[in-house]
Tab-separated table of C-alpha atoms in Angstrom:
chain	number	residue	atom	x	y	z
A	1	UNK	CA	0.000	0.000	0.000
A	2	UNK	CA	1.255	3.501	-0.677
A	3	UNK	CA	1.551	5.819	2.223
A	4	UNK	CA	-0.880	8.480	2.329
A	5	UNK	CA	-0.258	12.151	0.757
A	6	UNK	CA	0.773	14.423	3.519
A	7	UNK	CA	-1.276	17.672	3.773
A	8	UNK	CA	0.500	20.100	2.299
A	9	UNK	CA	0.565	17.731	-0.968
A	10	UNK	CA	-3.062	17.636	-0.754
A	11	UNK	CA	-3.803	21.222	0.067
A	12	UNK	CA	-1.813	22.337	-3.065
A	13	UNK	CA	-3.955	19.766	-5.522
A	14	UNK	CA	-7.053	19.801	-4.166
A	15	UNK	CA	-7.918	21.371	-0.705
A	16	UNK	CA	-6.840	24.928	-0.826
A	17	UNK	CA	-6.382	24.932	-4.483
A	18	UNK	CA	-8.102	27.298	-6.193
A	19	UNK	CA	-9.581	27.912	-9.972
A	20	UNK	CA	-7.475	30.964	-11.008
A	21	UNK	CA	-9.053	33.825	-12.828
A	22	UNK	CA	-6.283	36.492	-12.463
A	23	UNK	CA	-2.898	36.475	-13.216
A	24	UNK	CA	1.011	37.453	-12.595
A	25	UNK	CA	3.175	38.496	-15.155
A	26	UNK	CA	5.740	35.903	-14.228
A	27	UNK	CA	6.358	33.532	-17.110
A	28	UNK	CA	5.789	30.143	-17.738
A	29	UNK	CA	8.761	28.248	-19.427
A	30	UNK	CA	8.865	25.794	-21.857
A	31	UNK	CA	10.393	23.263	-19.047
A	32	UNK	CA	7.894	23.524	-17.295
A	33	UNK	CA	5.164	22.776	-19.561
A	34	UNK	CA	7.093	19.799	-20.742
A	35	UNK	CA	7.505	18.886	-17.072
A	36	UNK	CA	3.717	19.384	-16.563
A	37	UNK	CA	2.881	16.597	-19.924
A	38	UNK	CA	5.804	13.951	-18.811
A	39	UNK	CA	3.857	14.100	-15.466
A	40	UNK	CA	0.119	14.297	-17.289
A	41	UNK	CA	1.079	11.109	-19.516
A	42	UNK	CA	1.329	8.592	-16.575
A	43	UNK	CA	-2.269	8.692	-15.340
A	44	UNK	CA	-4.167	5.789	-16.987
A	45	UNK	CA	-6.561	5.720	-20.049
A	46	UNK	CA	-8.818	2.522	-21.335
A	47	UNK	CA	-6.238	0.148	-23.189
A	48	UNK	CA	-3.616	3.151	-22.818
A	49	UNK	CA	-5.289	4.947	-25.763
A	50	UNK	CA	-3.932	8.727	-24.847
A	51	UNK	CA	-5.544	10.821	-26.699
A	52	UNK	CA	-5.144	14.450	-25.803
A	53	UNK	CA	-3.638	16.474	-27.703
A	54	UNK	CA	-2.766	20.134	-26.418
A	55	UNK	CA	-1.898	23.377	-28.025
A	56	UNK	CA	-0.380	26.204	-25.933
A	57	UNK	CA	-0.105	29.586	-26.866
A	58	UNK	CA	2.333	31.166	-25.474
A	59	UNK	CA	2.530	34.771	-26.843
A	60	UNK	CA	-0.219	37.110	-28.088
A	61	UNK	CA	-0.228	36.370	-31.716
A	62	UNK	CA	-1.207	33.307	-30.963
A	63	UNK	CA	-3.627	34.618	-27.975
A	64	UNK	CA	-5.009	36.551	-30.625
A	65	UNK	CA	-6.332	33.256	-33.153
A	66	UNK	CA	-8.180	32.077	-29.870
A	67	UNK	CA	-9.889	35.557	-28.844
A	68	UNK	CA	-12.499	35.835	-31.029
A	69	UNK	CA	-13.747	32.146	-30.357
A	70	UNK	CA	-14.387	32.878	-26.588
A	71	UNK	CA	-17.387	34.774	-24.677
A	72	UNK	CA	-16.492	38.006	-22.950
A	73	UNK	CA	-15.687	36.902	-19.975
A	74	UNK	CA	-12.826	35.168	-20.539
A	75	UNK	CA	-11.192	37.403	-22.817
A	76	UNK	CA	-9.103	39.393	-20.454
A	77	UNK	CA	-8.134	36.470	-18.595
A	78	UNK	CA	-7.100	34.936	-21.262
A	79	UNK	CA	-4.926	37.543	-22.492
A	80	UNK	CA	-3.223	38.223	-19.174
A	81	UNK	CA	-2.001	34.906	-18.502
A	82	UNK	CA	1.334	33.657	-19.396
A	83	UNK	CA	0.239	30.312	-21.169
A	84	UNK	CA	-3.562	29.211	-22.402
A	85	UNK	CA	-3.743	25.399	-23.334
A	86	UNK	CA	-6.315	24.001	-25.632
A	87	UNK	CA	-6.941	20.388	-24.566
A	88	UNK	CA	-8.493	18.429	-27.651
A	89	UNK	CA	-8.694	14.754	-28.158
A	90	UNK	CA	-7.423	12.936	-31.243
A	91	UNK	CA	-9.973	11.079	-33.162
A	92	UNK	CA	-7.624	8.300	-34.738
A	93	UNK	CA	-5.816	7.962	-31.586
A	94	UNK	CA	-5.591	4.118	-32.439
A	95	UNK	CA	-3.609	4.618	-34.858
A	96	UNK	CA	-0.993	4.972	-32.448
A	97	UNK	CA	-1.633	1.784	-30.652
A	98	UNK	CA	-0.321	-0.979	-32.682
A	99	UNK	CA	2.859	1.241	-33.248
A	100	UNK	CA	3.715	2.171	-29.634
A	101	UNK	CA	0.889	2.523	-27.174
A	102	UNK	CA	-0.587	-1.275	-27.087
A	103	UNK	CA	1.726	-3.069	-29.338
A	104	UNK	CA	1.156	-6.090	-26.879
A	105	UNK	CA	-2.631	-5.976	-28.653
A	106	UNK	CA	-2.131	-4.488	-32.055
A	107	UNK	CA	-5.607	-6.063	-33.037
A	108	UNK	CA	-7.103	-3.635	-30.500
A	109	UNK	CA	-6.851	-0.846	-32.684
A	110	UNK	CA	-9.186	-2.358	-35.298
A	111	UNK	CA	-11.951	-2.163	-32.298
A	112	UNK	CA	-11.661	1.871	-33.006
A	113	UNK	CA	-10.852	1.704	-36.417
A	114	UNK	CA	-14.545	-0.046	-37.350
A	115	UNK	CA	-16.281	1.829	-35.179
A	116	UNK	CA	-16.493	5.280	-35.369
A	117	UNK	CA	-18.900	6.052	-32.302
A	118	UNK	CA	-17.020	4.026	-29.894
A	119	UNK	CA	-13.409	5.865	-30.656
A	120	UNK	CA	-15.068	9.061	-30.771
A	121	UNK	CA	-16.715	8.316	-26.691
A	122	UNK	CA	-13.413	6.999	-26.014
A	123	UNK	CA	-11.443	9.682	-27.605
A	124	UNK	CA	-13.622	12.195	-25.169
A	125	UNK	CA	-13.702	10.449	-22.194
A	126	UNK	CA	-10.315	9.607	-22.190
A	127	UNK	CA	-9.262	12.944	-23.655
A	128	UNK	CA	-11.145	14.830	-20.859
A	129	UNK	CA	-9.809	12.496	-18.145
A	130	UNK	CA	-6.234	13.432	-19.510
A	131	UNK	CA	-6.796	17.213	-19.106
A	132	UNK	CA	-7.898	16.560	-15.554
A	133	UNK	CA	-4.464	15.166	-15.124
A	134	UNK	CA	-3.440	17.853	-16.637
A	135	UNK	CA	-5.031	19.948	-14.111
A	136	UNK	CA	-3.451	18.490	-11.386
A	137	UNK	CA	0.462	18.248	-12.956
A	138	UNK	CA	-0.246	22.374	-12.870
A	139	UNK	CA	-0.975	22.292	-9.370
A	140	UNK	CA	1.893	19.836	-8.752
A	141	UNK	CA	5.017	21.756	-10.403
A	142	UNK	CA	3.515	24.531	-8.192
A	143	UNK	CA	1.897	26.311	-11.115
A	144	UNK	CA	-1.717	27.766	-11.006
A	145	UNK	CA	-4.538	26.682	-13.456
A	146	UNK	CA	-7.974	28.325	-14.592
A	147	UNK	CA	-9.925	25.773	-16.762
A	148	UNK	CA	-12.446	27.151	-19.183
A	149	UNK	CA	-15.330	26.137	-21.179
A	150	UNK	CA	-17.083	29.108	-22.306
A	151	UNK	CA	-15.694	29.400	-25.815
A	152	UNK	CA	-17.268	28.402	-29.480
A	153	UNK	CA	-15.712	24.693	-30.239
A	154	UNK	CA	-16.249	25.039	-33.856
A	155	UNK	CA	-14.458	28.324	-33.984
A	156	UNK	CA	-11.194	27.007	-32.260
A	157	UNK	CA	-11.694	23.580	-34.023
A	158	UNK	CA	-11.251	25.613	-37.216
A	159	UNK	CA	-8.363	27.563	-36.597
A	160	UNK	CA	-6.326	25.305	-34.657
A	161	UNK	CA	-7.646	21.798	-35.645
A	162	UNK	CA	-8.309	22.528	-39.182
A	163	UNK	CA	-7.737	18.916	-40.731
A	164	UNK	CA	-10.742	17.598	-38.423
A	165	UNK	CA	-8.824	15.093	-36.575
A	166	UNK	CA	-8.134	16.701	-33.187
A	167	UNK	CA	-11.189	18.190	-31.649
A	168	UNK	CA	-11.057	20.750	-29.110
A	169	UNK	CA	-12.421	19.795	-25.257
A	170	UNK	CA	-11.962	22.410	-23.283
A	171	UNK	CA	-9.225	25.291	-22.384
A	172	UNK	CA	-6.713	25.996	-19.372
A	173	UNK	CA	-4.965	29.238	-18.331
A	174	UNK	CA	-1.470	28.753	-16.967
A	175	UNK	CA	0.812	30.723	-14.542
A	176	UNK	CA	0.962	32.049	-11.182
A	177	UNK	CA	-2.318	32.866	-10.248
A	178	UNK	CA	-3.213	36.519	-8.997
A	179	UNK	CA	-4.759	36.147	-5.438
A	180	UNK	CA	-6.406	39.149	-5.338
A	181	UNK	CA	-8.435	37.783	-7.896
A	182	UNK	CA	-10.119	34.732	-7.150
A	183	UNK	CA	-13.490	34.306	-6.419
A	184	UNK	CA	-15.354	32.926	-3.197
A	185	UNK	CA	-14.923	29.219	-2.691
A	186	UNK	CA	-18.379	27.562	-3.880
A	187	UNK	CA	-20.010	24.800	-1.419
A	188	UNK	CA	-19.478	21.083	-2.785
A	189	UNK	CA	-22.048	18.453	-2.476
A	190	UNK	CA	-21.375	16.299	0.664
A	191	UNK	CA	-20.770	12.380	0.955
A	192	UNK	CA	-24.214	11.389	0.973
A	193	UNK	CA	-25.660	13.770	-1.212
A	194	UNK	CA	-23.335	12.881	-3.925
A	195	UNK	CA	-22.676	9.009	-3.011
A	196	UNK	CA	-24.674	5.472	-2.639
A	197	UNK	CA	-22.908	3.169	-0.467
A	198	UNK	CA	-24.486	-0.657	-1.815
């Protein structure tokens, strides 16, 4: 059994972590986003599938493809902070399997490949469960996160994704959060309003 998480690890991921929606002008390096994904990639997906795909945008030419795609509100957020990641999910992520992610199983693949409404549900679920990770890696290189999903899909789909295979899931600001600008901590459902115990 592993030991347990001491509390300041779980204060920083989860407990007194906080959705950012302000930030610092200190930058985010390319390190450290590469640290962030080689700690992102470990967390498990069905039959090892993997497949999000992020874009970050790093400086505001690139800030300025995404701007017109998202409502107001997250415009100036988006702009201030140092890094914004679009998380997408690959929709021929099997293609990768027989080749290096489940080349024990390289008939899996073929599962996907025939069906196109199971690899897209997998694609998303497993995509989405990757940018959770992702979520958490931020926290854990001591980074701050804001996720968002108030943007038009189709918009960022086109400009980033044009080819169709990658579709966009949702989008993450990146850097050292400003304080002064988070919001009040929202109540969570408790145990037994969330939970069946069978």
């Amino acid at each position: 059994m592993s030991p347990k998480l001491d509390q300041q690890a779980l204060d920083q991921l989860f407990l007194k972590a906080r959705t950012q929606n302000g930030w610092l002008p200190t930058p985010v390096t390319d390190d450290q986003l590469r640290e962030v994904y080689d700690i992102m990639k470990m967390g498990p997906t069905s039959a090892n599938t993997c497949p999000a795909r992020l874009v970050f945008l790093r400086t505001p030419e690139a800030k300025a493809r995404l701007l017109p795609a998202l409502t107001p509100g997250n415009v100036d957020k988006t702009r201030a902070a140092p890094v914004t990641a679009i998380i997408g999910y690959d929709t021929r992520f099997f293609e990768w399997m027989p080749k290096k992610l489940f080349t024990h199983r390289p008939d899996m693949a073929e599962n996907y490949a025939k069906n196109s409404a199971l690899a897209e549900i997998t694609a998303f679920r497993n995509g989405t469960l990757q940018g959770a990770y992702f979520m958490l890696a931020i926290r854990a290189v001591g980074l701050d996160v804001g996720g968002m999903s108030g943007f038009d899909n189709a918009k960022v789909d086109a400009e980033f994704f044009p080819d169709g295979r990658v579709k966009s899931n949702f989008l993450c600001n990146v850097g050292h959060g400003d304080s002064s600008k988070v919001l009040p901590k929202l109540p969570r459902l408790d145990f037994d309003e969330a939970c069946t115990l069978l």
